[in-house]
Coordinates of C-alpha atoms in Angstrom, one line a residue:
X18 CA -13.9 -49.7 -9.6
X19 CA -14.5 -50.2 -5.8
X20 CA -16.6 -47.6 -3.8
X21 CA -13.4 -46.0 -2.4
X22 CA -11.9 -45.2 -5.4
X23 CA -15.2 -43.6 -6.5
X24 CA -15.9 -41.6 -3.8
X25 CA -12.0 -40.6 -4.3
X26 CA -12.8 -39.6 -8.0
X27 CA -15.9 -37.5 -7.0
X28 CA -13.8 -36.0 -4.2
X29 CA -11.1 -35.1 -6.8
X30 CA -13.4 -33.4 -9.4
X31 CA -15.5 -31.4 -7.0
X32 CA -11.8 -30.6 -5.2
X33 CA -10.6 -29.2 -9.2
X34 CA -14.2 -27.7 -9.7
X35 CA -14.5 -25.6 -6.5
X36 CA -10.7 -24.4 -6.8
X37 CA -11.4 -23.5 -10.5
X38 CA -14.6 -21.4 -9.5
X39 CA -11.8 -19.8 -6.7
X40 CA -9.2 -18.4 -9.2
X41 CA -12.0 -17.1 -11.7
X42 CA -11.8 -13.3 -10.6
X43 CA -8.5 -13.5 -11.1
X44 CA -8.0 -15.3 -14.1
X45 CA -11.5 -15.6 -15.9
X46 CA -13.1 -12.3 -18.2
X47 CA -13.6 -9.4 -16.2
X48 CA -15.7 -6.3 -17.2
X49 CA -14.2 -3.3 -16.6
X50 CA -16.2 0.4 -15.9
X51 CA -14.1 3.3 -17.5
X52 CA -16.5 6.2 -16.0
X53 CA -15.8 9.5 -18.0
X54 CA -15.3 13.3 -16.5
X55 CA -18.0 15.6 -17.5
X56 CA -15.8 17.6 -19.7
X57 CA -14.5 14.5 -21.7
X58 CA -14.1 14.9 -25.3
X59 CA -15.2 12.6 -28.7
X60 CA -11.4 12.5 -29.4
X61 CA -10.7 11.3 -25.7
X62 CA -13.9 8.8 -25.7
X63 CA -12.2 7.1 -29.2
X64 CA -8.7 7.0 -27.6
X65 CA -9.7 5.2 -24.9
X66 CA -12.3 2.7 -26.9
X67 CA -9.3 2.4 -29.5
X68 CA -6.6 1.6 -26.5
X69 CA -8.5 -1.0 -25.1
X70 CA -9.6 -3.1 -28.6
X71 CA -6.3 -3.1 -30.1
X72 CA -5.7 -5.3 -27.4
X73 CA -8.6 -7.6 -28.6
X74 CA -10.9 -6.6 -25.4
X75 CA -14.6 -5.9 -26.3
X76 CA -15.7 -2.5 -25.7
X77 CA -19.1 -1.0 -25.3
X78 CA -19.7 2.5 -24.8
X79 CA -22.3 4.1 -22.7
X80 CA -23.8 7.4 -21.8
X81 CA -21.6 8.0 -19.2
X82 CA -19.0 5.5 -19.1
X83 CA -16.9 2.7 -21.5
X84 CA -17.2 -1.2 -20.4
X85 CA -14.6 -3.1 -21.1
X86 CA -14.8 -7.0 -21.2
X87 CA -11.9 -9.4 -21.5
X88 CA -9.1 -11.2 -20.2
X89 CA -5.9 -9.8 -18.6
X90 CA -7.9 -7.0 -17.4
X91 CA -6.0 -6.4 -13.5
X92 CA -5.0 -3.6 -11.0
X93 CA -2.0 -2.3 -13.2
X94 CA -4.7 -2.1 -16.5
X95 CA -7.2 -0.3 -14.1
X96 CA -4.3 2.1 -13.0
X97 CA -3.0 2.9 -16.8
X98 CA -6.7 3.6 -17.6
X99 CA -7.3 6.2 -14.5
X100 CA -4.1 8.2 -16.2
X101 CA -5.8 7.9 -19.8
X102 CA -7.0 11.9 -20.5
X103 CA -11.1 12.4 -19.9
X104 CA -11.3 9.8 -17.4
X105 CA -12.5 10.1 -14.1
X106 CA -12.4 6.9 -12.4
X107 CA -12.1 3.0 -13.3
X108 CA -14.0 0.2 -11.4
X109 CA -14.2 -3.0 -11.6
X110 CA -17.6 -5.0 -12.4
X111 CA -18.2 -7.8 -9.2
X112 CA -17.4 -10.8 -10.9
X113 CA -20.3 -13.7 -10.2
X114 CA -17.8 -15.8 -8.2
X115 CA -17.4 -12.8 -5.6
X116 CA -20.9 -12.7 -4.5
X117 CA -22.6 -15.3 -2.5
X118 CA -22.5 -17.8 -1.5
X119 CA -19.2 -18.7 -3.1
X120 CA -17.6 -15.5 -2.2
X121 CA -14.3 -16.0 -4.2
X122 CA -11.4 -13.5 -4.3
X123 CA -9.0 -12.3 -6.5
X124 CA -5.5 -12.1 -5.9
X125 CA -4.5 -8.7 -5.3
X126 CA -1.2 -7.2 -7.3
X127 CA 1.9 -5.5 -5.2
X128 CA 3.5 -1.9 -5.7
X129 CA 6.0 -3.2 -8.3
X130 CA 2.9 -4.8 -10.5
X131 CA 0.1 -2.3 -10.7
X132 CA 2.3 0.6 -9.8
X133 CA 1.9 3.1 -7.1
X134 CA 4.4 5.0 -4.1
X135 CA 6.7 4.2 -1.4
X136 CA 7.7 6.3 1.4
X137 CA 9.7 6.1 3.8
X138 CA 8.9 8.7 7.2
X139 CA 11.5 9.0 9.9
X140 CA 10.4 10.4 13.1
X141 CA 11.8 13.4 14.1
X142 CA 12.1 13.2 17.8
X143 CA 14.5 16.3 18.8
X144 CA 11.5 18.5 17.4
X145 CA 9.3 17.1 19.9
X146 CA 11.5 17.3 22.3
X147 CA 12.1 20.5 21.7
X148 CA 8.2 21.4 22.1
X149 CA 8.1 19.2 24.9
X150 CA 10.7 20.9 26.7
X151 CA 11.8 17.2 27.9
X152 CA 14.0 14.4 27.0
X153 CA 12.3 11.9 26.0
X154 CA 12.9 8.0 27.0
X155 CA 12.9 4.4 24.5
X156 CA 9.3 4.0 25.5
X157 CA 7.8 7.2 25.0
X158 CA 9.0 7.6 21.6
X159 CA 8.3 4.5 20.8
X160 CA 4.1 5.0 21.9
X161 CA 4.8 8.6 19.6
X162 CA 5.6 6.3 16.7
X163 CA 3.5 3.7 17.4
X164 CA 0.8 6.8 17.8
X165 CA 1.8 8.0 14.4
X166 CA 1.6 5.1 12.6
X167 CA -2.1 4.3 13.5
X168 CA -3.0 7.9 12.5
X169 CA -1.2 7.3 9.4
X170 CA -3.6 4.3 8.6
X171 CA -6.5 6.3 9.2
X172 CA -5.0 8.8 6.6
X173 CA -4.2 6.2 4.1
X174 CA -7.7 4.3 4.0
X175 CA -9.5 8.1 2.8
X176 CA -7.4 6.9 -0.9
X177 CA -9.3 3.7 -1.2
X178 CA -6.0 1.8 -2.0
X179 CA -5.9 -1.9 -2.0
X180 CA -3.7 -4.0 0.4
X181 CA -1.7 -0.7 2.0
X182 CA 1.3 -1.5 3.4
X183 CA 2.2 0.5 6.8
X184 CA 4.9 -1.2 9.3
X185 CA 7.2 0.2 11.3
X186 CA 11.4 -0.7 10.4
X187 CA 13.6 -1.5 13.5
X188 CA 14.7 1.8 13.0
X189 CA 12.0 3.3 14.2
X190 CA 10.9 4.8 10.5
X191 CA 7.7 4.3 9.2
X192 CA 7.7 2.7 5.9
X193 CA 4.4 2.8 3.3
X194 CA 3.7 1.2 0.5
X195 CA 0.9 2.2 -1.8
X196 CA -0.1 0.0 -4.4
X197 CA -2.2 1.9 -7.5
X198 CA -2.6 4.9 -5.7
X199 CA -4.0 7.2 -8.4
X200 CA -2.8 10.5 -7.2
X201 CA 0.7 10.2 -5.0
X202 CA 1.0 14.8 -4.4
X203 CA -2.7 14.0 -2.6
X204 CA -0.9 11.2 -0.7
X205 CA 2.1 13.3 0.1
X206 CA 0.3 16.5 1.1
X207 CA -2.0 14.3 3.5
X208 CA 0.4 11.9 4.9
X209 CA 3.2 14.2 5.0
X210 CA 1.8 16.7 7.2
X211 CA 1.8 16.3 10.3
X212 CA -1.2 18.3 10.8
X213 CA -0.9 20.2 14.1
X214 CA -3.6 23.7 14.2
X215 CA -1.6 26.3 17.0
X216 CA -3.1 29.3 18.2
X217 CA -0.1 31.1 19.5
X218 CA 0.4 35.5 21.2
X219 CA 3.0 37.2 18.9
X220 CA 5.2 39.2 20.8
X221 CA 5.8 42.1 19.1
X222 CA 8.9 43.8 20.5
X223 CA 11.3 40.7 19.7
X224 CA 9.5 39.8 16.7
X225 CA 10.7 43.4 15.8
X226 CA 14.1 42.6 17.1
X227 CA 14.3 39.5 15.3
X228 CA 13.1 41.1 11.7
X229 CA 15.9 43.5 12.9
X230 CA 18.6 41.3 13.3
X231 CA 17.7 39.5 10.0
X232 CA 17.9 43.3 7.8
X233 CA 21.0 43.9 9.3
X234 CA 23.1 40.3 9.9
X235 CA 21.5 38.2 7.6
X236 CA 24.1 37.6 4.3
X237 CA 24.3 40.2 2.1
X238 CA 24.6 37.3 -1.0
X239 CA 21.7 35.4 0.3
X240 CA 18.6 36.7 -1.8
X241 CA 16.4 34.6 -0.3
X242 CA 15.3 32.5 3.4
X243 CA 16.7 29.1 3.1
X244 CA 13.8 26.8 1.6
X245 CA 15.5 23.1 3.4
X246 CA 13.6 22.6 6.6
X247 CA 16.9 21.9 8.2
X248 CA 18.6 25.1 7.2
X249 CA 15.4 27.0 8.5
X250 CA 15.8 25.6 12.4
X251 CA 19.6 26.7 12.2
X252 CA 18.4 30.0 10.9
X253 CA 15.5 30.3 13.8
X254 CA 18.2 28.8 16.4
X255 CA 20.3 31.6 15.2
X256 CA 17.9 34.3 15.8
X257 CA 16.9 33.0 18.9
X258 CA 20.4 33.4 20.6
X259 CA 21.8 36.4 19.2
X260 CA 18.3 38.0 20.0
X261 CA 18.5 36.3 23.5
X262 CA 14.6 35.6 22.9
X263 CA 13.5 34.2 26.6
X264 CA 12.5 30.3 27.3
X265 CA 9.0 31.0 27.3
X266 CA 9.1 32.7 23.4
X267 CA 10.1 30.8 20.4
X268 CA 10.8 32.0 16.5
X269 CA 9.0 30.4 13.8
X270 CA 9.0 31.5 10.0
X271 CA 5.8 33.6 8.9
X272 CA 5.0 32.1 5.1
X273 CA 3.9 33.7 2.1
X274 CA 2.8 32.2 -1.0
X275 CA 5.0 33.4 -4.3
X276 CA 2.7 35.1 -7.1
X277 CA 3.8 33.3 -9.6
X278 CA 5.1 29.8 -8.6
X279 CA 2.0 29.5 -5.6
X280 CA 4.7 28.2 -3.5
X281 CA 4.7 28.5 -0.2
X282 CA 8.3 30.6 1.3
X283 CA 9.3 31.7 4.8
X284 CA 9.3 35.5 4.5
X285 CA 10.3 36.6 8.1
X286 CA 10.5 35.8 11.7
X287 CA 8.2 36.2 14.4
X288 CA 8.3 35.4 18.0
X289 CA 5.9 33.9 19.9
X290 CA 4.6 31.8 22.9
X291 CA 5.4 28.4 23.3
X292 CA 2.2 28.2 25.5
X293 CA -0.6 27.2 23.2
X294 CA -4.2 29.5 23.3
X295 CA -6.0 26.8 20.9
X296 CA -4.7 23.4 19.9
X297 CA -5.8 21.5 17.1
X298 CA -7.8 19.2 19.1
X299 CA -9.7 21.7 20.9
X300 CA -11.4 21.8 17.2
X301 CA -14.5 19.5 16.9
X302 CA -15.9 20.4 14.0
X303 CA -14.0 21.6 10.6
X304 CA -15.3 22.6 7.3
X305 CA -14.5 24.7 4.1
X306 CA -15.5 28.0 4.0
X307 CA -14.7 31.8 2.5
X308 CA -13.6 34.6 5.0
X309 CA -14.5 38.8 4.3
X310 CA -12.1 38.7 1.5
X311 CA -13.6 36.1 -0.2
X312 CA -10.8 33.7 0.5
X313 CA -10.9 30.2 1.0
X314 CA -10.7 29.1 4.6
X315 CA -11.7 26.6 7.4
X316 CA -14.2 27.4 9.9
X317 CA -14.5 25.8 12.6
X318 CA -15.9 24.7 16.0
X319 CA -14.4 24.0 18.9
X320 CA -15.0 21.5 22.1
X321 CA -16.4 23.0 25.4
X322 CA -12.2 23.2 27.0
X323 CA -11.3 24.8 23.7
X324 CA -14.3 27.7 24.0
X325 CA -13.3 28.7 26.8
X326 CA -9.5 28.7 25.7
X327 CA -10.3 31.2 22.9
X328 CA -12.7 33.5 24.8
X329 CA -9.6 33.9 27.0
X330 CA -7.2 34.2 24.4
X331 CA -9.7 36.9 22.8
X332 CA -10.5 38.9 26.1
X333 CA -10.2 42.7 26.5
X334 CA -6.6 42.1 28.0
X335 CA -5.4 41.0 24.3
X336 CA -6.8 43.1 22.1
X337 CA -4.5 45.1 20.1
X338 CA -1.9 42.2 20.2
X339 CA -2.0 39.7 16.9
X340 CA -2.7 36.1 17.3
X341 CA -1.0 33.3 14.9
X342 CA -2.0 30.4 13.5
X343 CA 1.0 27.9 13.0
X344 CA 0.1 25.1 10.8
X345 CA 2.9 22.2 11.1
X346 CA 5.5 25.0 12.5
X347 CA 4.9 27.2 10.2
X348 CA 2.8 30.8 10.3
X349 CA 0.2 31.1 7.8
X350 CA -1.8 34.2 9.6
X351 CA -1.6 36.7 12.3
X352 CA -4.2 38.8 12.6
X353 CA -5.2 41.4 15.4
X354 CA -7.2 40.6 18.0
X355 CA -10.2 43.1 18.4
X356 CA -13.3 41.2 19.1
X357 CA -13.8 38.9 22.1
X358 CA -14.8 35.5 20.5
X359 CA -16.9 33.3 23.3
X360 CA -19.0 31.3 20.8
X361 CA -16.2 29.0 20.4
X362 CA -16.7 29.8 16.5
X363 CA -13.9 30.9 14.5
X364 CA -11.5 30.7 11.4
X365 CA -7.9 29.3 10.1
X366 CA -7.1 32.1 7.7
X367 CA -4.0 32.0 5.6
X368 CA -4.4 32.6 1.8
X369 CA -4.9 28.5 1.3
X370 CA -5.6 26.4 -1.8
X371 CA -8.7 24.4 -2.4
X372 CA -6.0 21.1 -1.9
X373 CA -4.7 22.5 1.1
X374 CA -7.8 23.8 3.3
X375 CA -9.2 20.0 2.4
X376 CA -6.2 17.8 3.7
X377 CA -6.7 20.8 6.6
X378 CA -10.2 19.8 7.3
X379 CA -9.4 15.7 6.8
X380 CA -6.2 16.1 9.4
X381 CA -8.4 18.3 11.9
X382 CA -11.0 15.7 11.6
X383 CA -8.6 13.3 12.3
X384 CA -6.1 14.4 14.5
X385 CA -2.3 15.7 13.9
X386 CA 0.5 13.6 14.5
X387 CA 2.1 13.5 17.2
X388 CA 5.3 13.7 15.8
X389 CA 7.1 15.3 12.9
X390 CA 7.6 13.0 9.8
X391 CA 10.2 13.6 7.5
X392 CA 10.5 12.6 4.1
X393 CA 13.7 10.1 4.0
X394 CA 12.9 8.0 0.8
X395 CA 10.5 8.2 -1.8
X396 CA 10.1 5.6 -4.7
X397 CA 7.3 5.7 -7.5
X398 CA 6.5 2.8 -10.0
X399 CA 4.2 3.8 -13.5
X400 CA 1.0 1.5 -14.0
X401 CA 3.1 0.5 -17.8
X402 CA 6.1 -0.6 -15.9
X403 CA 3.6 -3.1 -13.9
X404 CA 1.9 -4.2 -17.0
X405 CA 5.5 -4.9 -18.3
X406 CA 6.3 -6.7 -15.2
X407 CA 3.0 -9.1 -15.3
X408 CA 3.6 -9.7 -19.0
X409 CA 6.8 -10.8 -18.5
X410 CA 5.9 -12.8 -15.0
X411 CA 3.5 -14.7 -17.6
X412 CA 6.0 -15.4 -19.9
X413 CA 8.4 -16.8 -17.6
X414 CA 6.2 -18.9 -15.9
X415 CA 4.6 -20.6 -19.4
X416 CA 8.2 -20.9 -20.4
X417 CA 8.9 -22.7 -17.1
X418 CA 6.2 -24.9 -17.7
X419 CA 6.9 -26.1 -21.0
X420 CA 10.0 -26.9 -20.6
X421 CA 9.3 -29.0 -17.7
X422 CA 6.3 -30.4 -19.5
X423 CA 8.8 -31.7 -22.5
X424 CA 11.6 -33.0 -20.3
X425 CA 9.1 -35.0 -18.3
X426 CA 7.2 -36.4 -22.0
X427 CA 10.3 -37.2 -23.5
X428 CA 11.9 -38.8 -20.6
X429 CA 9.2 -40.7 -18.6
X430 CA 6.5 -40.6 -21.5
X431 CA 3.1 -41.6 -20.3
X432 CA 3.8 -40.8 -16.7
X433 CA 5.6 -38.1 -17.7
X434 CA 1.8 -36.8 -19.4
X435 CA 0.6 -38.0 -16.2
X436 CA 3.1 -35.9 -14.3
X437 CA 2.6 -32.6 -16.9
X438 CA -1.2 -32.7 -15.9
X439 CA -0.5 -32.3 -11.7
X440 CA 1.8 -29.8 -12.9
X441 CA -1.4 -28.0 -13.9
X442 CA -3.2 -28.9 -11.4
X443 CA -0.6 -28.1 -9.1
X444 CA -0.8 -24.3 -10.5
X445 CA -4.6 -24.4 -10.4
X446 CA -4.3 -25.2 -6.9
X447 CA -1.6 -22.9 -5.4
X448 CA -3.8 -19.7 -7.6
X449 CA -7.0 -20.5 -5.6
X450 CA -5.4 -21.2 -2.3
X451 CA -4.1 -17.4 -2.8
X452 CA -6.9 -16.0 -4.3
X453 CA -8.8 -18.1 -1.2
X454 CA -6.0 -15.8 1.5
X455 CA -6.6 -12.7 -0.5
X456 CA -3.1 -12.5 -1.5
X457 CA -1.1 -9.6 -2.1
X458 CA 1.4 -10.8 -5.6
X459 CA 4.8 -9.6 -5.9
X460 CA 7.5 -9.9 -8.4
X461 CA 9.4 -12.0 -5.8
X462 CA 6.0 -14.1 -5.4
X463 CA 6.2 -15.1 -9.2
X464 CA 9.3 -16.2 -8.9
X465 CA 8.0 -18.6 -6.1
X466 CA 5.4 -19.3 -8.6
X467 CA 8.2 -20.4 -11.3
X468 CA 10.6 -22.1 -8.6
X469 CA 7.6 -24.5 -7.7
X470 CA 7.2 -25.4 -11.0
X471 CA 10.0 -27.3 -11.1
X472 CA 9.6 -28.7 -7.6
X473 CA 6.5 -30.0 -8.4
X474 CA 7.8 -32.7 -10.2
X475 CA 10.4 -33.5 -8.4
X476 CA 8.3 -35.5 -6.1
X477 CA 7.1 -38.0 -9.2
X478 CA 10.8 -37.9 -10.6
X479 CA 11.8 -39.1 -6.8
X480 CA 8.6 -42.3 -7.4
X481 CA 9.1 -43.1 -11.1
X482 CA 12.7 -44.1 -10.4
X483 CA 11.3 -45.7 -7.0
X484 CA 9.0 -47.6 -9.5
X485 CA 11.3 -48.4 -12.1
X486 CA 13.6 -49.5 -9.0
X487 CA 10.9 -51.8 -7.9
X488 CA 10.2 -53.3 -11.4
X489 CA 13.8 -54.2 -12.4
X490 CA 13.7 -55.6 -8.8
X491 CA 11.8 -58.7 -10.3
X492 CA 8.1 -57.3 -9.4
X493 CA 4.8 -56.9 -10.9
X494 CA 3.6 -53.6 -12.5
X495 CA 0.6 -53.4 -9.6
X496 CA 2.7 -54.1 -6.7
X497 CA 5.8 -51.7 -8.2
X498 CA 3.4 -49.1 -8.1
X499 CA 2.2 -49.6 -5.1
X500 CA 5.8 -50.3 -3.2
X501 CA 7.1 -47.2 -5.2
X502 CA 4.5 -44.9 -3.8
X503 CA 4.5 -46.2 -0.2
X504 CA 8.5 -46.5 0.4
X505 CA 8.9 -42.7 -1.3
X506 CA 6.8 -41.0 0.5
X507 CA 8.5 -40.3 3.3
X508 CA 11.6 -39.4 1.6
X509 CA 9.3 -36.5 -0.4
X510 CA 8.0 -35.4 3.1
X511 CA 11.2 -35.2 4.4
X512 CA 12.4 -33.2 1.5
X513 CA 9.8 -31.0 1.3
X514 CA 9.6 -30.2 5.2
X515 CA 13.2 -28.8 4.6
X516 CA 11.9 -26.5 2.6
X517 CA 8.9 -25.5 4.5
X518 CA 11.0 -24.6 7.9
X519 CA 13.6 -22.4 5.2
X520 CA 9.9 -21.0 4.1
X521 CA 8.8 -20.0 7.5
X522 CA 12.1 -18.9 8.3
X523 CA 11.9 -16.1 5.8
X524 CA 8.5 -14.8 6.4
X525 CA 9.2 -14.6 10.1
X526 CA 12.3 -12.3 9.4
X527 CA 11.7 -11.2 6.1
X528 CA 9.5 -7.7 4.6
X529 CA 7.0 -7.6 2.0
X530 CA 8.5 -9.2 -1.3
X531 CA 10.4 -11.7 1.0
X532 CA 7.4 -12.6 2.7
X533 CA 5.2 -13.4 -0.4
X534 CA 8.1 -15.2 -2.0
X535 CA 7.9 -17.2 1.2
X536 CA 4.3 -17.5 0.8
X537 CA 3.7 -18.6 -2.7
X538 CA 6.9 -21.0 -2.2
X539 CA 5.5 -22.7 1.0
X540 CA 1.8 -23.0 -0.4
X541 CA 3.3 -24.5 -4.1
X542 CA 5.2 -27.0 -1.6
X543 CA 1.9 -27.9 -0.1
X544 CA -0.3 -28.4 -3.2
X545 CA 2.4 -30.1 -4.5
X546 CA 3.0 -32.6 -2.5
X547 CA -1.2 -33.0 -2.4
X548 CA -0.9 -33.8 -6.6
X549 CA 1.8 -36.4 -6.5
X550 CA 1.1 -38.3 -3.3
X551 CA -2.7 -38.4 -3.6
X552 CA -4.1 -36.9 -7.1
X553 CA -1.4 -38.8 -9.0
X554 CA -1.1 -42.1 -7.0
X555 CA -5.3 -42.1 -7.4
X556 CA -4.3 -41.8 -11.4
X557 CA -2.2 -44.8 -11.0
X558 CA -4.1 -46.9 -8.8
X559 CA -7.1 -46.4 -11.7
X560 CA -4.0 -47.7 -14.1
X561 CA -3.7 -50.8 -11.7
X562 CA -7.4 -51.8 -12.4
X563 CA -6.4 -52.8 -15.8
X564 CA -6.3 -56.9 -16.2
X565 CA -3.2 -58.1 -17.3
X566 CA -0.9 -54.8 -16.7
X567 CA 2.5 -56.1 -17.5
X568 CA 4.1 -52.9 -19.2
X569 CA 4.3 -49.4 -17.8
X570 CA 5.3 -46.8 -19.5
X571 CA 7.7 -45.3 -17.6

């Protein structure tokens, strides 16, 4: 064996070795730390133990917490477990290869393999508008989109979620995808609310006019204030004309929460100014807190602008009248106005939840949006439906492989061994490019996955018959191999470039499960084309060495 082909061969191995080491998080045993609540139960502790060594994964309890240590342990397993009853969180133990100085990563699992939400926001600009008291042109809303999809971030990374999707849709909706998100009415109280504090004067003689006109015009059959967002603006827009209510006033809904549902209603109208006395970012400083009632509330403090603001908003020449606080256009309180507050210290009263006066405090803290988000679509996938998903993925792609395995053995025998082993190779290869990238895996990237599979061989199909070619041609085994190699490899790069532009083509233009099938197909054309036209021509030029090489089996 010459030096060349030596140093080739060391290449090669310590090329198969480092990528091994690569896909290990993903791939290898993980250990897995089920941490239990305070208030978990010996019944609870066995379930969980019992669901995870049915499944032939070692289990070791703890004080505190179950470790779990096996194979197959991913996102959509750490997912099911955070739903199983008495726990409180899952983690996963830092596998070796993650820490330095190899600093491996795993590949990371999409919304339709470890479960998780989708939603789908659509700006509603007539509201603003509306508040604005101006029409507003193609670029400004597009800066109040742009505005509230970088708040939106902000509000997704408090959930600790892997690989969040936010993008913005031609449209000018804001889609989000949340991949194992453990708790999606936290994620929808947080992310949609828009999040906007008002301190807004009632005005007392048409709020009585508009209470007025509701007891007296207001349906006879209708029991209740319309609960749809929409039908609530046509009410208020109602009110507003019939009441003639002046420019400078506006009718909102004053809320009450329902006794025995907790759900918040609108309970009656009340008018007041559009100009603000206390915005939610004059607030600097937000926290939870109880007021004389004993109620939960948010106390906060405000900037040096927004002090001032509320010692005039407080002066002697209010007192007597009620001050409200809207929360996202609705009234939660309005109480009198008797003290004159200059310490820039106050409250945001309103008979709140635990939930709500925290995803008060985390939108206060960081700032309200500024635009109205409504709910258009809304899509949730269980953890078991992932697993299902992965299971089957796995199937699919082993059954790929072995099919292409046998066809290649039975028809091309020894190469076709040779052949089956860069098909592996070729897999080991495109997993730790991806795990390398940090890849995000989809159902459409498996299928990219399977798909290269059977392109992998298609470049040693397209040299085997080159070789057989060159054989019946009248030449030697050495030099068929060797003219085989050299006269198809431009045909495979031509091939496979074909592919690569179609590749590009549909990440460019295409969203999320497009763009990973995209990905996976374009790097499985890649590592493919590395196998046959270097790892598996080195495997035959080490054939060539052989004296007196007159057969091939081919």
């Amino acid at each position: 064996m010459s030096r060349g082909a030596v140093y080739k061969l060391i290449f090669i191995i310590l090329l198969i070795a480092f990528a091994v080491v690569l896909i290990l998080p993903t791939v290898g045993e993980r250990e897995m730390n089920v941490i239990l609540r305070d208030d978990v139960t010996a019944e609870q502790v066995e379930a969980i133990a019992a669901r995870f060594s049915r499944e032939g994964h070692e289990v070791i309890r703890k004080e505190e917490s179950v470790s779990v240590k096996g194979y197959g342990l991913n996102d959509a397993v750490m997912n099911e477990a955070r739903t199983l009853p008495g726990v409180k969180n899952v983690q996963f133990v830092t596998h070796w290869a993650e820490k330095r100085p190899i600093r491996a990563k795993r590949i990371n699992l999409g919304l339709d393999l470890q479960g998780g939400m989708q939603l789908v926001l659509i700006p509603n600009f007539g509201a603003l508008e509306r508040r604005l008291g101006k029409k507003l042109d193609s670029g400004e809303r597009n800066e109040a989109g742009q505005q509230a999809l970088e708040l939106l971030r902000n509000r997704v990374d408090q959930f600790g979620v892997s690989e969040p999707q936010l993008r913005r849709r031609e449209s000018g909706a804001i889609e989000i995808q949340l991949p194992g998100v453990r708790d999606p009415e936290a994620v929808k109280r947080l992310i949609g609310t828009t999040g906007r504090v008002e301190y807004r004067l009632v005005n007392d003689e048409f709020t009585r006019k508009a209470e007025e006109w509701l007891r007296d015009s207001f349906a006879a059959n209708e029991k209740t204030l319309p609960l749809e967002p929409a039908q609530q603006r046509e009410l208020l827009e109602q009110i507003a004309r019939d009441v003639k209510v002046p420019e400078d006033l506006e009718v909102l809904f004053f809320f009450e929460r329902v006794p025995n549902t907790k759900k918040l209603v609108p309970a009656r109208p009340m008018a007041l100014e559009k100009n603000l006395s206390l915005a939610g970012d004059d607030i600097s400083k937000a926290y939870r807190a109880h007021d004389d009632y004993g109620r939960l509330c948010v106390s906060f403090s405000t900037t040096t602008q927004g002090a001032a603001k509320f010692a005039e908003a407080t002066s002697k020449n209010n007192h007597g009248k009620r001050l409200a606080i809207v929360i996202d256009n609705k009234v939660r309180s309005a109480p009198s106005i008797n003290v004159h507050i200059t310490t820039g210290h106050a409250q945001i009263q309103g008979d709140f939840t635990g939930e709500e006066v925290d995803t008060l405090i985390s939108i206060i803290k960081e700032g309200a949006l500024p635009v109205d988000l409504e709910r258009a679509e809304e899509r949730s996938v269980g953890p078991s439906l992932g697993v299902d998903s992965i299971k089957s993925g796995y199937k699919a792609l082993l059954a790929a492989i072995a099919v292409v395995m046998l066809f290649m053995i039975a028809y091309y025998r020894l190469s076709g061994i040779i052949s089956s082993l860069g098909v592996v190779l070729n897999l080991i290869f495109m997993v730790a490019v991806l795990s390398w990238l940090n890849f995000t895996l989809t159902l459409p990237g498996i299928a990219g996955f399977i798909l290269t599979i059977g392109m992998a061989v298609d470049a040693n199909v397209i040299i085997y018959e080159r070789i057989k070619e060159e054989i019946r041609g009248g030449k030697s085994v050495k030099l068929a191999i060797s003219t085989g190699f050299e006269r198809a490899f431009w045909t495979i790069v031509d091939s496979n470039v074909t592919t690569l532009i179609a590749a590009f083509i549909l990440s460019q233009f295409g969203t999320g499960p497009i763009k990973g099938f995209a990905v996976t197909l374009s790097i499985g054309v890649l590592t493919s084309m590395f196998v046959a036209l270097y790892i598996t021509r080195f495997i035959y030029e080490l054939l060539s060495l052989k004296k007196n090489l007159k057969i091939l089996s081919i």
